[in-house]
Every structure is written in C-alpha cells, then in structure tokens.
mmCIF file of C-alpha atoms in Angstrom:
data_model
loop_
_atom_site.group_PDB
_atom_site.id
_atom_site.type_symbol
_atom_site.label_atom_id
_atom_site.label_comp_id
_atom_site.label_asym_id
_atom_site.label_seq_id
_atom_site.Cartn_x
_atom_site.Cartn_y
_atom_site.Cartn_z
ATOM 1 C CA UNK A 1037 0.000 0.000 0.000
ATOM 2 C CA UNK A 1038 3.331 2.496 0.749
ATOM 3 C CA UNK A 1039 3.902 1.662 -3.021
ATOM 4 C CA UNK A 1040 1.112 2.603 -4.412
ATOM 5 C CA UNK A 1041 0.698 5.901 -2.484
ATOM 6 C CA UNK A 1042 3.953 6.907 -3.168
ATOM 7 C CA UNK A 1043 3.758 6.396 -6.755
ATOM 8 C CA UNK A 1044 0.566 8.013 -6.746
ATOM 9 C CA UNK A 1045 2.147 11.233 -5.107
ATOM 10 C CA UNK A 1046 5.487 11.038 -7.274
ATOM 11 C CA UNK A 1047 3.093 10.825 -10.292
ATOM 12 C CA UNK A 1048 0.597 13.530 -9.192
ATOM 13 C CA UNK A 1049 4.001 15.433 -8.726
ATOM 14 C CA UNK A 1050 5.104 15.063 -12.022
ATOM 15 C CA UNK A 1051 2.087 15.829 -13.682
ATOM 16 C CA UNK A 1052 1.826 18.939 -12.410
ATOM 17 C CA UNK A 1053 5.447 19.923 -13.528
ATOM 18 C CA UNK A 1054 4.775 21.437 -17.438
ATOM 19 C CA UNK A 1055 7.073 21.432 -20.298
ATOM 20 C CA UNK A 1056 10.026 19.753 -21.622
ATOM 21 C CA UNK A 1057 13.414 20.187 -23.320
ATOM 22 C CA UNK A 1058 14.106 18.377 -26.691
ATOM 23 C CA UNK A 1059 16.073 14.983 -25.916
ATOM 24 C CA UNK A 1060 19.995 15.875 -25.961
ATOM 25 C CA UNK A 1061 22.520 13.138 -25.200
ATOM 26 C CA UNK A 1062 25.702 14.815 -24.803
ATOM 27 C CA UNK A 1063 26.907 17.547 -22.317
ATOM 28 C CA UNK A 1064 27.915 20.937 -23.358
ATOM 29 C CA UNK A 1065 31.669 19.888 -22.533
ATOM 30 C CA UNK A 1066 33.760 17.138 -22.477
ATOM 31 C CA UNK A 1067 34.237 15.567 -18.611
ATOM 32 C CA UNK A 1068 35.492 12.443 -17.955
ATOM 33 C CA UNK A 1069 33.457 9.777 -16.778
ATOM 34 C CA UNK A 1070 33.380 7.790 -13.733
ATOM 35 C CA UNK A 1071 32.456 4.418 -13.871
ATOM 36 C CA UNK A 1072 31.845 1.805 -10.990
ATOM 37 C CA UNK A 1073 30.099 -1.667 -10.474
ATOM 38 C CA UNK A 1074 26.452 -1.311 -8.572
ATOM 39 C CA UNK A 1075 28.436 -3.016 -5.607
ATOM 40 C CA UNK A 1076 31.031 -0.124 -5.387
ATOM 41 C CA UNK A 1077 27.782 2.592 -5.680
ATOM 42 C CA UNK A 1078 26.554 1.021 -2.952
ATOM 43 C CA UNK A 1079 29.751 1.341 -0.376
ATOM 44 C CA UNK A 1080 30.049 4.714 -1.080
ATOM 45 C CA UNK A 1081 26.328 5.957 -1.159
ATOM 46 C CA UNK A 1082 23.292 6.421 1.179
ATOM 47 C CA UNK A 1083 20.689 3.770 0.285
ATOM 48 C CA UNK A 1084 18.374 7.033 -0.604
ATOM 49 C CA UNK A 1085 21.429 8.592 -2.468
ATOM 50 C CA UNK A 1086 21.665 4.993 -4.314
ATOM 51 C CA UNK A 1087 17.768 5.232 -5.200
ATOM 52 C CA UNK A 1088 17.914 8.143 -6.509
ATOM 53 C CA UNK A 1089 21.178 8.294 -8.330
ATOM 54 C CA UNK A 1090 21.452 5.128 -9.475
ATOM 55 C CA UNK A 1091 17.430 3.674 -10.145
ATOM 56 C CA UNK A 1092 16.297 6.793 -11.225
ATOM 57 C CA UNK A 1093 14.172 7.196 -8.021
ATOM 58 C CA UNK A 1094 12.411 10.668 -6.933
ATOM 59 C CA UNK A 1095 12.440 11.783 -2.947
ATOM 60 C CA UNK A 1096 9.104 12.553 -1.909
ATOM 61 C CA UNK A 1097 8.379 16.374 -2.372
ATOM 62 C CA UNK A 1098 8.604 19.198 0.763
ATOM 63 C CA UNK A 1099 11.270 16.722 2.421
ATOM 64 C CA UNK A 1100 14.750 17.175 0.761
ATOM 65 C CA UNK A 1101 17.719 19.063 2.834
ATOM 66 C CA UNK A 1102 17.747 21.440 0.269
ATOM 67 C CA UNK A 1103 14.524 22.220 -1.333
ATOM 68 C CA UNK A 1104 13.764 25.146 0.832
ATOM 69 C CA UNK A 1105 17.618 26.248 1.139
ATOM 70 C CA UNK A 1106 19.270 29.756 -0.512
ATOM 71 C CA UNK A 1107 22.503 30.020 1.162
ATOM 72 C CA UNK A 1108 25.624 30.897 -1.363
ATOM 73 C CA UNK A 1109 27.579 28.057 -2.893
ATOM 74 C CA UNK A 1110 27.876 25.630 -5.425
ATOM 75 C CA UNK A 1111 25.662 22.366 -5.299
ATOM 76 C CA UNK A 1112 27.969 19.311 -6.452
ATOM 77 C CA UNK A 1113 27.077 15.665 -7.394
ATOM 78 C CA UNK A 1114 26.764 13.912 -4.436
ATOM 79 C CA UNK A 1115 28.014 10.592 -5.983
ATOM 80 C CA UNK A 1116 31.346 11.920 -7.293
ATOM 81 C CA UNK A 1117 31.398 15.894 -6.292
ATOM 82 C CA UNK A 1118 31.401 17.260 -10.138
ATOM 83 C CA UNK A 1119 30.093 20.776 -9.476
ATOM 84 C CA UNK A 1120 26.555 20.953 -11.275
ATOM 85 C CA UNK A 1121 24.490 24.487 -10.068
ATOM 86 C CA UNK A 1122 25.450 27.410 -8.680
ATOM 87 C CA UNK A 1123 23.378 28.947 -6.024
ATOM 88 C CA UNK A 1124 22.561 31.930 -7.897
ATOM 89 C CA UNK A 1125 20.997 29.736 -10.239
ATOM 90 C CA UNK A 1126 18.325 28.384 -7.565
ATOM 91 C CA UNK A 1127 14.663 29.872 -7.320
ATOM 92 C CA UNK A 1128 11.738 29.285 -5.772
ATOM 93 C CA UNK A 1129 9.398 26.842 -7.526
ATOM 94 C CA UNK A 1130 7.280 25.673 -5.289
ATOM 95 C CA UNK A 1131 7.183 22.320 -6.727
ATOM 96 C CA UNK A 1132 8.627 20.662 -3.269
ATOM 97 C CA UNK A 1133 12.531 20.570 -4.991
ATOM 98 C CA UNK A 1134 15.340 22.130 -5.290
ATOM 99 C CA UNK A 1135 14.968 24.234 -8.900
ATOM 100 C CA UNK A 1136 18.084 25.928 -10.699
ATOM 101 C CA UNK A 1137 17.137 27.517 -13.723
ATOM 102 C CA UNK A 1138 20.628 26.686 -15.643
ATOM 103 C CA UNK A 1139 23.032 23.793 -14.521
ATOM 104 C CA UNK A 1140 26.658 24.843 -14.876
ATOM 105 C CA UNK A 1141 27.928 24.478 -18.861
ATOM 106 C CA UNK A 1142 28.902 20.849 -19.234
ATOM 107 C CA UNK A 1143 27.921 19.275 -15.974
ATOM 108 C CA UNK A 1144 24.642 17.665 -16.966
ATOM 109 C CA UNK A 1145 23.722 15.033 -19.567
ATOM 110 C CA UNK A 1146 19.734 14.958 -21.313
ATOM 111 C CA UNK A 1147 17.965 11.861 -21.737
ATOM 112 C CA UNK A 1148 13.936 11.560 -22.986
ATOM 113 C CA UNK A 1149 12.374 9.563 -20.244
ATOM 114 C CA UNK A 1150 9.369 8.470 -21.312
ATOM 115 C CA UNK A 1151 8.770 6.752 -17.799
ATOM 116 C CA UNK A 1152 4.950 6.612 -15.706
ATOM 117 C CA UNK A 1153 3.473 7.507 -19.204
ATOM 118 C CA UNK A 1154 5.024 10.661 -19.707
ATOM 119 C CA UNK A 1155 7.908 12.442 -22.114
ATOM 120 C CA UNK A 1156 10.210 14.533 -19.940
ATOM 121 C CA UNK A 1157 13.774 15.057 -20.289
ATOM 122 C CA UNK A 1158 15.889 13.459 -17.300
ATOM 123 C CA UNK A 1159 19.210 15.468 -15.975
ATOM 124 C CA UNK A 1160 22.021 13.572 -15.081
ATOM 125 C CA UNK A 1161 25.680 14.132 -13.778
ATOM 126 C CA UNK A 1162 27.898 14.411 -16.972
ATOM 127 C CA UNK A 1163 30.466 12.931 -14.636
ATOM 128 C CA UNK A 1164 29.484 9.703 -13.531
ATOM 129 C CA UNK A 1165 25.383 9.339 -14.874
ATOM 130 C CA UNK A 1166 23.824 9.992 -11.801
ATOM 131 C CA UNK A 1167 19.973 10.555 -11.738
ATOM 132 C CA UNK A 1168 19.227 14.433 -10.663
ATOM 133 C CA UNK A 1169 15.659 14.759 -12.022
ATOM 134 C CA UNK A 1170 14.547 16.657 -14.646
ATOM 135 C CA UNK A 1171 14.443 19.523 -16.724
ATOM 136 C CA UNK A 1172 11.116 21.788 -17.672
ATOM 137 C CA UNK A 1173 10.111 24.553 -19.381
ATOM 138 C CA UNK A 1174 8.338 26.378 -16.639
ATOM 139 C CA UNK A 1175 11.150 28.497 -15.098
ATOM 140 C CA UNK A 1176 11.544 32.134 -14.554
ATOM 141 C CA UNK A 1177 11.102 33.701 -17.877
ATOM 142 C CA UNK A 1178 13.290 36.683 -16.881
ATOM 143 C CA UNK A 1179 16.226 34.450 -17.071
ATOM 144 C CA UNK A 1180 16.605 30.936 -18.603
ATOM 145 C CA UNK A 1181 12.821 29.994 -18.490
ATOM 146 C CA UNK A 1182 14.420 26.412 -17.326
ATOM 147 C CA UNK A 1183 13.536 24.834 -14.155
ATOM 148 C CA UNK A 1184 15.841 21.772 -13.258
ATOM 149 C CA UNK A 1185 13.732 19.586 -11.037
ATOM 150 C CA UNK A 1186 16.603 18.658 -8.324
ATOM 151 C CA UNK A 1187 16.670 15.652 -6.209
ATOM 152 C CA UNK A 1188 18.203 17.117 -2.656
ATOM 153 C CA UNK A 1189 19.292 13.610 -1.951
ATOM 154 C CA UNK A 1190 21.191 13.604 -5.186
ATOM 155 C CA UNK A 1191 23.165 16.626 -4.831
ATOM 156 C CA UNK A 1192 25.686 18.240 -1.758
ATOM 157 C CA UNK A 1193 25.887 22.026 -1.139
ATOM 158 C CA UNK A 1194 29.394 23.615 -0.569
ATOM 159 C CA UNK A 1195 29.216 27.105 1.139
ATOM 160 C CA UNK A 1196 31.435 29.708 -0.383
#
C-alpha cells in the first residue's frame, strides 16, 4: 500500500510539472566519466542517495535538505562531487525541490524519459550518470525559463 501511495504522489508530482526540453545526449563539454560496479555505488552511497542516483528514483516532495535552502555556494554531485548548479541559479518553484534555472555548462547530460506515461527530459551528472531529475520549461522567464527539477538527496551544497 506504501507503493502505491507513493507512486501516486510522485506521479501527481510530475504531472503537475509542465514542459520539456528536446532529448539531448551529450553535455555541453567534455568531462570524464566515472564508472563503478552497482556493488562499489553502494559502499560509497546512502541507500536514498543509491535510489535516486542510481534507479532513477524521486524523494518525496517538501522533504529534501535542500529544497527550501538559498545560502551561497555551489551544489555538487553527491556521488562523485562534479560541481553541477550554482546557487545563484536556484529559485523558488514551489514544486517541493530544489529548482536551478541553468546547470553549470557541461555538468549535466539529457535523456527523454518516457517513464509513468510521460515524455520529460531526465538530468544527469555528466560525470558519472547519476539521476538528478529533470528539466522543464516552466522556469523564470526573466532568465533561462528552465527549471531543473533537483533531487536534494542527489546533490551536496558547498558554502562559499
């Protein structure tokens, strides 16, 4: 029954998140990649940082360490620290995650994910393919009009 109401949130959730980006499957810049057997992942992360980063899972909305957070820093993957948004970047979005509305030039990957019946375009770490979220087309218009859909359990903030 947990199941089912959390896939019925994390869909409700999603569904209310508009717009996509057009797939793209390389990053902006070249990085090199970090690669490591599901065994290794799961030394080194969290069993929530695992979910998310490495199945593609979502945290539940309102509860991430950083969804509500607008100190100055960077925000780095949290599987292999490759620096990804810069707090300047972050707005509020109200969606229940942290939301950047541009991801540092060459940091992320694009992938269509056409997941829970839906097309949206997943972000990942350039670095080593970690899940972040995804990317919509319902940001701030005065800047990017981007809003990267963040997984706080998927990234670490550094304090300048």
């Amino acid at each position: 029954m947990k199941k089912i109401v959390l896939f019925l949130t994390v869909l409700i959730s999603l569904n209310s998140c508009q717009g996509q980006e057009k797939k793209k499957n390389t990053a902006e810049a070249k990085t090199t990649p970090i690669t490591k057997t599901d065994a290794e992942w799961k030394k080194e992360l969290t069993p929530e940082q695992y979910e998310v980063l490495r199945e593609k899972g979502t945290e539940r909305a309102f509860t991430g360490e950083y969804w509500n957070h607008f100190e100055k820093g960077k925000y780095v993957c949290a599987a292999c620290g490759n620096v990804l948004f810069d707090s300047d970047a972050k707005f509020v979005s109200d969606c229940g995650w942290p939301s950047f509305d541009k991801a540092i030039k060459g940091s992320v990957i694009y992938e269509t994910d056409t997941s829970f019946g839906m097309q949206r375009t997943e972000v990942m770490c350039a670095k080593c393919g970690g899940h972040l979220g995804h990317v919509f087309d319902d940001g701030p218009e005065e800047t990017t009009g981007k809003r990267f859909c963040t997984n706080s359990v998927s990234v670490k903030f550094v304090a300048k």
